[in-house]
């Protein structure tokens, strides 16, 4: 069977890229197409191994200009010339699902989410812009919504029930739910004597992750917080950080795993589609403090593997941290729950969906 894999773009490492890593493991001979590849050599090797992706001509556009191309994204993806294939797998949170699959090819879209900046987070993105730019953003978003509904997808797969509901609401399509793979082989259970007093955040530094809210909460608590990750908000967050907050930037898998083992607790403030870092932390036996709404409400068991707080605010997070410190935690039980999300489960469930679709086609 000829398989082709398409990933929206490679600019950083997050949950979507962990899914891509597993898809490449499932189909090692499949060529990989992506709009641009701006990964550092270290991250590219960790994710893709020796796989060399085929990129679009806009790969030659300076990285700083990439956001200006957003209105063109649907057209750019539809312009991709994919090879003759039996199966196209798109890993998409943007417009990768809008590709034109070769005639006769089955198209499965692993949809991490419909584009949030034109749908459910439209007002949040709009209100961050200077006033003169907001009308132009509104025009662009209306155009992109129309384009986003033009897809040829045989089967949607969602990374959580939360996203499946969003897909059905926006696209009027049912989606099967396959939780993302979480590689826990590199993350070991932390022993109690190794635990230190700091709390941990591992995240891209972008607005919807609510890292500013977490920093404000820990400034208020006066407790030690370590933030691993990079992104466009880093300088702003460094200015916001008090004396007990450290931002370490990007760190390798091995370093991150060590911080998971030693942390007192892991903190997550976003309304997240799933949240792979949350499961990684639980894999080290580290209890989590996370916002109840979204995918984290599906992966965290309140009072067993962590604390789910209901109000996405500084006060809500502070209360969540205090609840975590009032409870004793069973580290082995926390890790055992996290192991339910290992890559082997993802591979088995993904293969099953492919086989069912092929059988249905005869």
Short mmCIF file of C-alpha atoms in Angstrom, two decimals:
data_model
loop_
_atom_site.label_atom_id
_atom_site.label_comp_id
_atom_site.label_asym_id
_atom_site.label_seq_id
_atom_site.Cartn_x
_atom_site.Cartn_y
_atom_site.Cartn_z
CA UNK A 1 0.00 0.00 0.00
CA UNK A 2 1.39 3.39 -1.01
CA UNK A 3 1.10 5.81 1.90
CA UNK A 4 1.89 9.54 1.95
CA UNK A 5 2.01 11.60 5.15
CA UNK A 6 1.42 15.35 5.28
CA UNK A 7 2.05 17.55 8.34
CA UNK A 8 1.01 21.21 8.32
CA UNK A 9 4.47 22.61 9.06
CA UNK A 10 7.54 21.96 11.18
CA UNK A 11 8.45 25.06 13.17
CA UNK A 12 8.59 23.77 16.75
CA UNK A 13 8.08 20.59 18.73
CA UNK A 14 4.73 19.94 20.39
CA UNK A 15 2.02 17.32 20.70
CA UNK A 16 1.26 17.32 16.97
CA UNK A 17 4.89 16.49 16.20
CA UNK A 18 4.79 13.54 18.64
CA UNK A 19 1.84 12.18 16.65
CA UNK A 20 3.83 12.68 13.43
CA UNK A 21 6.75 10.76 14.94
CA UNK A 22 4.47 7.76 15.55
CA UNK A 23 2.90 7.96 12.09
CA UNK A 24 6.39 7.78 10.59
CA UNK A 25 7.07 4.76 12.80
CA UNK A 26 3.89 3.08 11.53
CA UNK A 27 4.69 3.85 7.89
CA UNK A 28 8.49 4.18 7.64
CA UNK A 29 8.51 4.06 3.84
CA UNK A 30 5.94 6.85 3.46
CA UNK A 31 7.24 10.16 2.05
CA UNK A 32 6.65 13.17 4.28
CA UNK A 33 5.31 16.46 2.93
CA UNK A 34 5.16 19.68 4.94
CA UNK A 35 4.75 23.35 4.12
CA UNK A 36 8.05 24.46 5.74
CA UNK A 37 10.74 22.85 7.85
CA UNK A 38 12.27 25.33 10.30
CA UNK A 39 13.33 22.80 12.95
CA UNK A 40 16.74 22.91 14.58
CA UNK A 41 19.00 19.97 13.61
CA UNK A 42 18.65 18.45 17.11
CA UNK A 43 14.84 18.47 17.13
CA UNK A 44 14.67 17.28 13.51
CA UNK A 45 16.85 14.28 14.34
CA UNK A 46 14.77 13.43 17.43
CA UNK A 47 11.50 13.60 15.49
CA UNK A 48 12.28 12.50 11.95
CA UNK A 49 15.47 10.46 12.21
CA UNK A 50 16.89 10.31 8.69
CA UNK A 51 13.59 11.22 7.00
CA UNK A 52 13.94 14.28 4.74
CA UNK A 53 10.59 16.07 4.25
CA UNK A 54 9.47 17.55 0.95
CA UNK A 55 8.63 21.22 1.52
CA UNK A 56 6.72 23.88 -0.41
CA UNK A 57 8.40 26.69 -2.35
CA UNK A 58 7.67 29.06 0.56
CA UNK A 59 10.44 27.26 2.45
CA UNK A 60 12.65 29.91 0.84
CA UNK A 61 10.63 32.77 2.38
CA UNK A 62 12.35 34.31 5.47
CA UNK A 63 10.90 32.82 8.67
CA UNK A 64 9.89 36.23 9.98
CA UNK A 65 7.51 36.69 7.04
CA UNK A 66 5.78 33.33 7.51
CA UNK A 67 2.82 34.75 9.54
CA UNK A 68 2.03 37.14 6.67
CA UNK A 69 1.29 34.11 4.46
CA UNK A 70 -1.62 32.89 6.61
CA UNK A 71 -4.35 34.13 4.20
CA UNK A 72 -2.71 32.01 1.48
CA UNK A 73 -2.49 28.77 3.48
CA UNK A 74 -5.53 26.95 1.99
CA UNK A 75 -4.33 27.77 -1.55
CA UNK A 76 -0.77 26.73 -0.73
CA UNK A 77 -1.86 23.34 0.60
CA UNK A 78 -4.16 22.70 -2.35
CA UNK A 79 -1.19 23.43 -4.60
CA UNK A 80 0.85 20.55 -3.16
CA UNK A 81 1.56 17.89 -5.80
CA UNK A 82 1.30 14.67 -3.83
CA UNK A 83 2.52 11.39 -5.32
CA UNK A 84 0.17 8.63 -6.43
CA UNK A 85 -1.01 6.99 -3.21
CA UNK A 86 -3.52 4.54 -1.80
CA UNK A 87 -3.65 6.35 1.55
CA UNK A 88 -3.05 9.99 2.47
CA UNK A 89 -2.65 10.76 6.17
CA UNK A 90 -2.78 14.45 7.06
CA UNK A 91 -1.68 15.53 10.53
CA UNK A 92 -3.39 18.90 10.73
CA UNK A 93 -4.38 21.74 13.03
CA UNK A 94 -4.34 24.29 10.22
CA UNK A 95 -5.24 23.70 6.55
CA UNK A 96 -3.36 20.51 5.72
CA UNK A 97 -6.70 18.70 5.47
CA UNK A 98 -7.53 20.97 2.51
CA UNK A 99 -5.06 19.17 0.24
CA UNK A 100 -6.35 17.66 -2.97
CA UNK A 101 -5.68 13.91 -2.56
CA UNK A 102 -4.68 11.95 -5.67
CA UNK A 103 -7.60 10.32 -7.47
CA UNK A 104 -8.75 7.15 -5.72
CA UNK A 105 -6.69 7.78 -2.56
CA UNK A 106 -8.22 7.35 0.88
CA UNK A 107 -7.70 10.49 3.00
CA UNK A 108 -7.55 10.18 6.79
CA UNK A 109 -7.10 13.41 8.72
CA UNK A 110 -5.74 13.21 12.26
CA UNK A 111 -7.20 16.56 13.27
CA UNK A 112 -5.48 18.04 16.30
CA UNK A 113 -8.10 20.81 16.15
CA UNK A 114 -9.82 23.03 13.60
CA UNK A 115 -7.75 26.25 13.28
CA UNK A 116 -8.39 27.94 16.61
CA UNK A 117 -7.54 31.50 15.56
CA UNK A 118 -10.49 31.59 13.12
CA UNK A 119 -12.96 29.51 15.15
CA UNK A 120 -13.15 29.14 18.93
CA UNK A 121 -10.25 31.52 19.79
CA UNK A 122 -11.10 34.14 17.17
CA UNK A 123 -11.92 36.93 19.65
CA UNK A 124 -8.85 36.21 21.80
CA UNK A 125 -6.50 36.50 18.81
CA UNK A 126 -8.36 39.53 17.43
CA UNK A 127 -8.25 41.46 20.70
CA UNK A 128 -4.47 41.02 20.98
CA UNK A 129 -3.98 43.03 17.78
CA UNK A 130 -3.63 46.83 17.58
CA UNK A 131 -7.01 48.46 16.91
CA UNK A 132 -6.23 49.46 13.27
CA UNK A 133 -5.46 45.80 12.36
CA UNK A 134 -8.59 44.23 13.85
CA UNK A 135 -10.92 44.89 10.87
CA UNK A 136 -8.38 43.30 8.51
CA UNK A 137 -8.12 40.27 10.79
CA UNK A 138 -11.91 39.94 10.72
CA UNK A 139 -11.96 39.98 6.90
CA UNK A 140 -9.16 37.40 6.75
CA UNK A 141 -10.87 35.13 9.29
CA UNK A 142 -14.18 35.15 7.38
CA UNK A 143 -12.37 34.20 4.18
CA UNK A 144 -10.38 31.46 5.88
CA UNK A 145 -13.49 29.96 7.51
CA UNK A 146 -15.05 29.50 4.08
CA UNK A 147 -11.84 27.94 2.76
CA UNK A 148 -11.50 25.70 5.82
CA UNK A 149 -14.81 24.01 5.01
CA UNK A 150 -13.52 22.90 1.58
CA UNK A 151 -11.91 19.53 2.27
CA UNK A 152 -11.97 15.99 0.88
CA UNK A 153 -11.58 13.86 3.99
CA UNK A 154 -12.86 10.29 4.20
CA UNK A 155 -12.36 9.97 7.95
CA UNK A 156 -11.55 12.44 10.71
CA UNK A 157 -9.66 11.25 13.78
CA UNK A 158 -9.65 13.52 16.83
CA UNK A 159 -7.10 13.57 19.64
CA UNK A 160 -9.79 13.81 22.35
CA UNK A 161 -13.55 13.78 22.86
CA UNK A 162 -13.28 17.53 23.39
CA UNK A 163 -11.87 18.04 19.87
CA UNK A 164 -14.30 15.50 18.36
CA UNK A 165 -17.16 17.68 19.61
CA UNK A 166 -15.50 20.74 18.04
CA UNK A 167 -15.08 18.91 14.71
CA UNK A 168 -18.73 17.90 14.70
CA UNK A 169 -19.86 21.44 15.58
CA UNK A 170 -17.72 23.16 12.92
CA UNK A 171 -17.39 20.58 10.14
CA UNK A 172 -20.62 18.60 10.73
CA UNK A 173 -18.58 15.39 10.65
CA UNK A 174 -18.22 12.58 13.18
CA UNK A 175 -14.66 11.84 14.28
CA UNK A 176 -13.17 8.74 15.85
CA UNK A 177 -11.13 9.48 18.99
CA UNK A 178 -7.58 8.15 19.24
CA UNK A 179 -5.63 9.75 22.07
CA UNK A 180 -2.11 10.89 21.06
CA UNK A 181 0.87 8.64 21.76
CA UNK A 182 3.01 9.55 24.76
CA UNK A 183 6.53 8.12 24.85
CA UNK A 184 7.09 7.18 28.49
CA UNK A 185 10.06 4.84 27.97
CA UNK A 186 12.44 7.76 28.47
CA UNK A 187 10.57 8.96 31.59
CA UNK A 188 11.13 6.97 34.76
CA UNK A 189 9.19 7.02 38.00
CA UNK A 190 10.72 9.56 40.36
CA UNK A 191 11.55 8.34 43.85
CA UNK A 192 10.26 10.30 46.82
CA UNK A 193 13.77 11.14 48.04
CA UNK A 194 14.51 12.79 44.65
CA UNK A 195 11.62 15.21 44.89
CA UNK A 196 12.42 18.87 45.31
CA UNK A 197 10.21 21.81 46.18
CA UNK A 198 9.81 23.31 42.70
CA UNK A 199 6.79 23.09 40.40
CA UNK A 200 7.25 22.56 36.67
CA UNK A 201 5.81 23.84 33.39
CA UNK A 202 6.78 22.33 30.00
CA UNK A 203 5.10 24.24 27.20
CA UNK A 204 5.41 26.37 24.09
CA UNK A 205 5.32 30.01 25.17
CA UNK A 206 2.26 31.17 23.24
CA UNK A 207 -0.77 33.14 24.52
CA UNK A 208 -3.39 30.40 24.84
CA UNK A 209 -1.09 28.31 27.09
CA UNK A 210 -1.72 30.92 29.84
CA UNK A 211 1.87 30.89 31.10
CA UNK A 212 1.40 34.49 32.26
CA UNK A 213 -1.45 33.35 34.51
CA UNK A 214 0.76 30.60 35.99
CA UNK A 215 3.61 33.06 36.63
CA UNK A 216 1.27 35.50 38.36
CA UNK A 217 -0.07 32.68 40.54
CA UNK A 218 3.44 31.61 41.61
CA UNK A 219 4.53 35.20 42.14
CA UNK A 220 1.61 35.37 44.54
CA UNK A 221 2.37 32.03 46.20
CA UNK A 222 6.10 32.73 46.47
CA UNK A 223 6.79 29.13 45.45
CA UNK A 224 9.54 28.00 43.10
CA UNK A 225 8.49 27.50 39.46
CA UNK A 226 10.63 26.25 36.57
CA UNK A 227 9.39 26.81 32.99
CA UNK A 228 10.86 24.79 30.11
CA UNK A 229 10.01 25.77 26.55
CA UNK A 230 10.36 28.60 24.09
CA UNK A 231 8.12 30.76 21.95
CA UNK A 232 7.19 34.31 20.94
CA UNK A 233 6.10 35.31 24.47
CA UNK A 234 9.38 34.45 26.16
CA UNK A 235 10.70 38.00 26.63
CA UNK A 236 7.37 39.23 27.96
CA UNK A 237 7.16 36.32 30.39
CA UNK A 238 10.72 36.88 31.60
CA UNK A 239 9.76 40.45 32.50
CA UNK A 240 6.68 39.17 34.35
CA UNK A 241 8.57 36.50 36.33
CA UNK A 242 9.26 37.14 40.00
CA UNK A 243 12.34 35.98 41.96
CA UNK A 244 11.01 32.42 42.41
CA UNK A 245 10.33 31.83 38.69
CA UNK A 246 12.96 30.60 36.18
CA UNK A 247 12.57 30.28 32.40
CA UNK A 248 15.07 27.77 31.00
CA UNK A 249 14.10 27.86 27.31
CA UNK A 250 14.17 24.73 25.16
CA UNK A 251 15.74 21.65 26.76
CA UNK A 252 16.50 18.18 25.39
CA UNK A 253 14.27 15.18 26.10
CA UNK A 254 16.71 13.84 28.69
CA UNK A 255 16.81 17.08 30.65
CA UNK A 256 13.02 17.42 30.57
CA UNK A 257 12.61 13.84 31.83
CA UNK A 258 14.91 14.60 34.76
CA UNK A 259 12.87 17.67 35.73
CA UNK A 260 9.67 15.60 35.58
CA UNK A 261 11.22 13.14 38.06
CA UNK A 262 12.30 15.82 40.53
CA UNK A 263 9.31 18.17 40.44
CA UNK A 264 6.89 18.41 43.34
CA UNK A 265 4.03 19.02 40.90
CA UNK A 266 3.32 19.86 37.27
CA UNK A 267 1.21 22.90 36.36
CA UNK A 268 -0.97 23.39 33.28
CA UNK A 269 -3.16 26.42 32.73
CA UNK A 270 -4.45 26.08 29.15
CA UNK A 271 -7.80 25.02 27.77
CA UNK A 272 -6.05 22.22 25.92
CA UNK A 273 -7.10 19.85 23.16
CA UNK A 274 -5.23 17.02 24.91
CA UNK A 275 -1.94 18.00 26.61
CA UNK A 276 0.87 15.48 26.09
CA UNK A 277 3.13 17.14 28.65
CA UNK A 278 0.50 16.46 31.32
CA UNK A 279 0.69 12.71 30.63
CA UNK A 280 4.50 12.83 30.53
CA UNK A 281 4.55 14.39 33.99
CA UNK A 282 2.19 11.72 35.31
CA UNK A 283 4.52 9.13 33.76
CA UNK A 284 7.14 10.25 36.28
CA UNK A 285 4.60 9.85 39.08
CA UNK A 286 4.28 13.62 39.40
CA UNK A 287 0.80 14.93 40.32
CA UNK A 288 -0.68 17.55 38.02
CA UNK A 289 -2.57 20.79 38.61
CA UNK A 290 -4.60 21.41 35.44
CA UNK A 291 -7.61 23.32 34.16
CA UNK A 292 -10.65 21.06 34.21
CA UNK A 293 -12.10 22.01 30.80
CA UNK A 294 -10.75 20.37 27.62
CA UNK A 295 -8.56 17.35 27.00
CA UNK A 296 -6.88 17.52 30.42
CA UNK A 297 -10.28 16.73 31.92
CA UNK A 298 -10.06 13.39 30.05
CA UNK A 299 -6.45 12.50 30.92
CA UNK A 300 -6.27 13.58 34.60
CA UNK A 301 -8.28 11.84 37.34
CA UNK A 302 -9.14 14.47 39.92
CA UNK A 303 -7.84 13.54 43.34
CA UNK A 304 -6.01 10.44 42.01
CA UNK A 305 -3.45 11.62 39.45
CA UNK A 306 -3.76 15.33 40.07
CA UNK A 307 -6.00 18.29 40.81
CA UNK A 308 -8.47 19.73 38.30
CA UNK A 309 -9.49 23.32 39.00
CA UNK A 310 -12.60 24.88 37.49
CA UNK A 311 -11.80 28.60 37.15
CA UNK A 312 -9.15 29.60 34.62
CA UNK A 313 -7.75 32.39 36.77
CA UNK A 314 -4.92 33.15 39.17
CA UNK A 315 -7.23 32.46 42.11
CA UNK A 316 -8.36 29.14 40.63
CA UNK A 317 -4.78 27.99 40.04
CA UNK A 318 -3.61 29.09 43.48
CA UNK A 319 -6.42 27.08 45.05
CA UNK A 320 -5.43 24.07 42.91
CA UNK A 321 -1.81 24.22 44.11
CA UNK A 322 -2.94 24.44 47.74
CA UNK A 323 -5.18 21.38 47.26
CA UNK A 324 -2.26 19.43 45.77
CA UNK A 325 -0.11 20.17 48.83
CA UNK A 326 -2.84 19.03 51.23
CA UNK A 327 -2.95 15.52 49.76
CA UNK A 328 -0.73 12.44 49.80
CA UNK A 329 -0.02 10.99 46.35
CA UNK A 330 0.50 7.42 45.18
CA UNK A 331 3.29 7.83 42.60
CA UNK A 332 2.97 4.28 41.24
CA UNK A 333 -0.76 4.75 40.68
CA UNK A 334 -0.17 8.01 38.83
CA UNK A 335 2.37 6.38 36.49
CA UNK A 336 0.14 3.33 35.92
CA UNK A 337 -2.60 5.64 34.66
CA UNK A 338 -0.20 7.48 32.33
CA UNK A 339 0.95 4.19 30.78
CA UNK A 340 -2.51 3.79 29.24
CA UNK A 341 -1.44 6.41 26.67
CA UNK A 342 1.72 4.64 25.46
CA UNK A 343 2.52 4.59 21.70
CA UNK A 344 1.62 0.90 21.33
CA UNK A 345 -2.03 1.74 22.00
CA UNK A 346 -1.95 4.57 19.44
CA UNK A 347 -0.45 2.30 16.76
CA UNK A 348 -2.98 -0.47 17.37
CA UNK A 349 -5.98 1.86 17.27
CA UNK A 350 -4.72 3.75 14.20
CA UNK A 351 -4.09 0.50 12.29
CA UNK A 352 -7.58 -0.66 13.19
CA UNK A 353 -9.18 2.49 11.75
CA UNK A 354 -7.19 2.13 8.52
CA UNK A 355 -8.15 -1.54 8.17
CA UNK A 356 -11.84 -0.80 8.77
CA UNK A 357 -11.86 1.96 6.15
CA UNK A 358 -10.07 -0.19 3.57
CA UNK A 359 -12.43 -3.08 4.24
CA UNK A 360 -15.41 -0.75 3.84
CA UNK A 361 -14.04 0.27 0.45
CA UNK A 362 -13.72 -3.36 -0.53
#
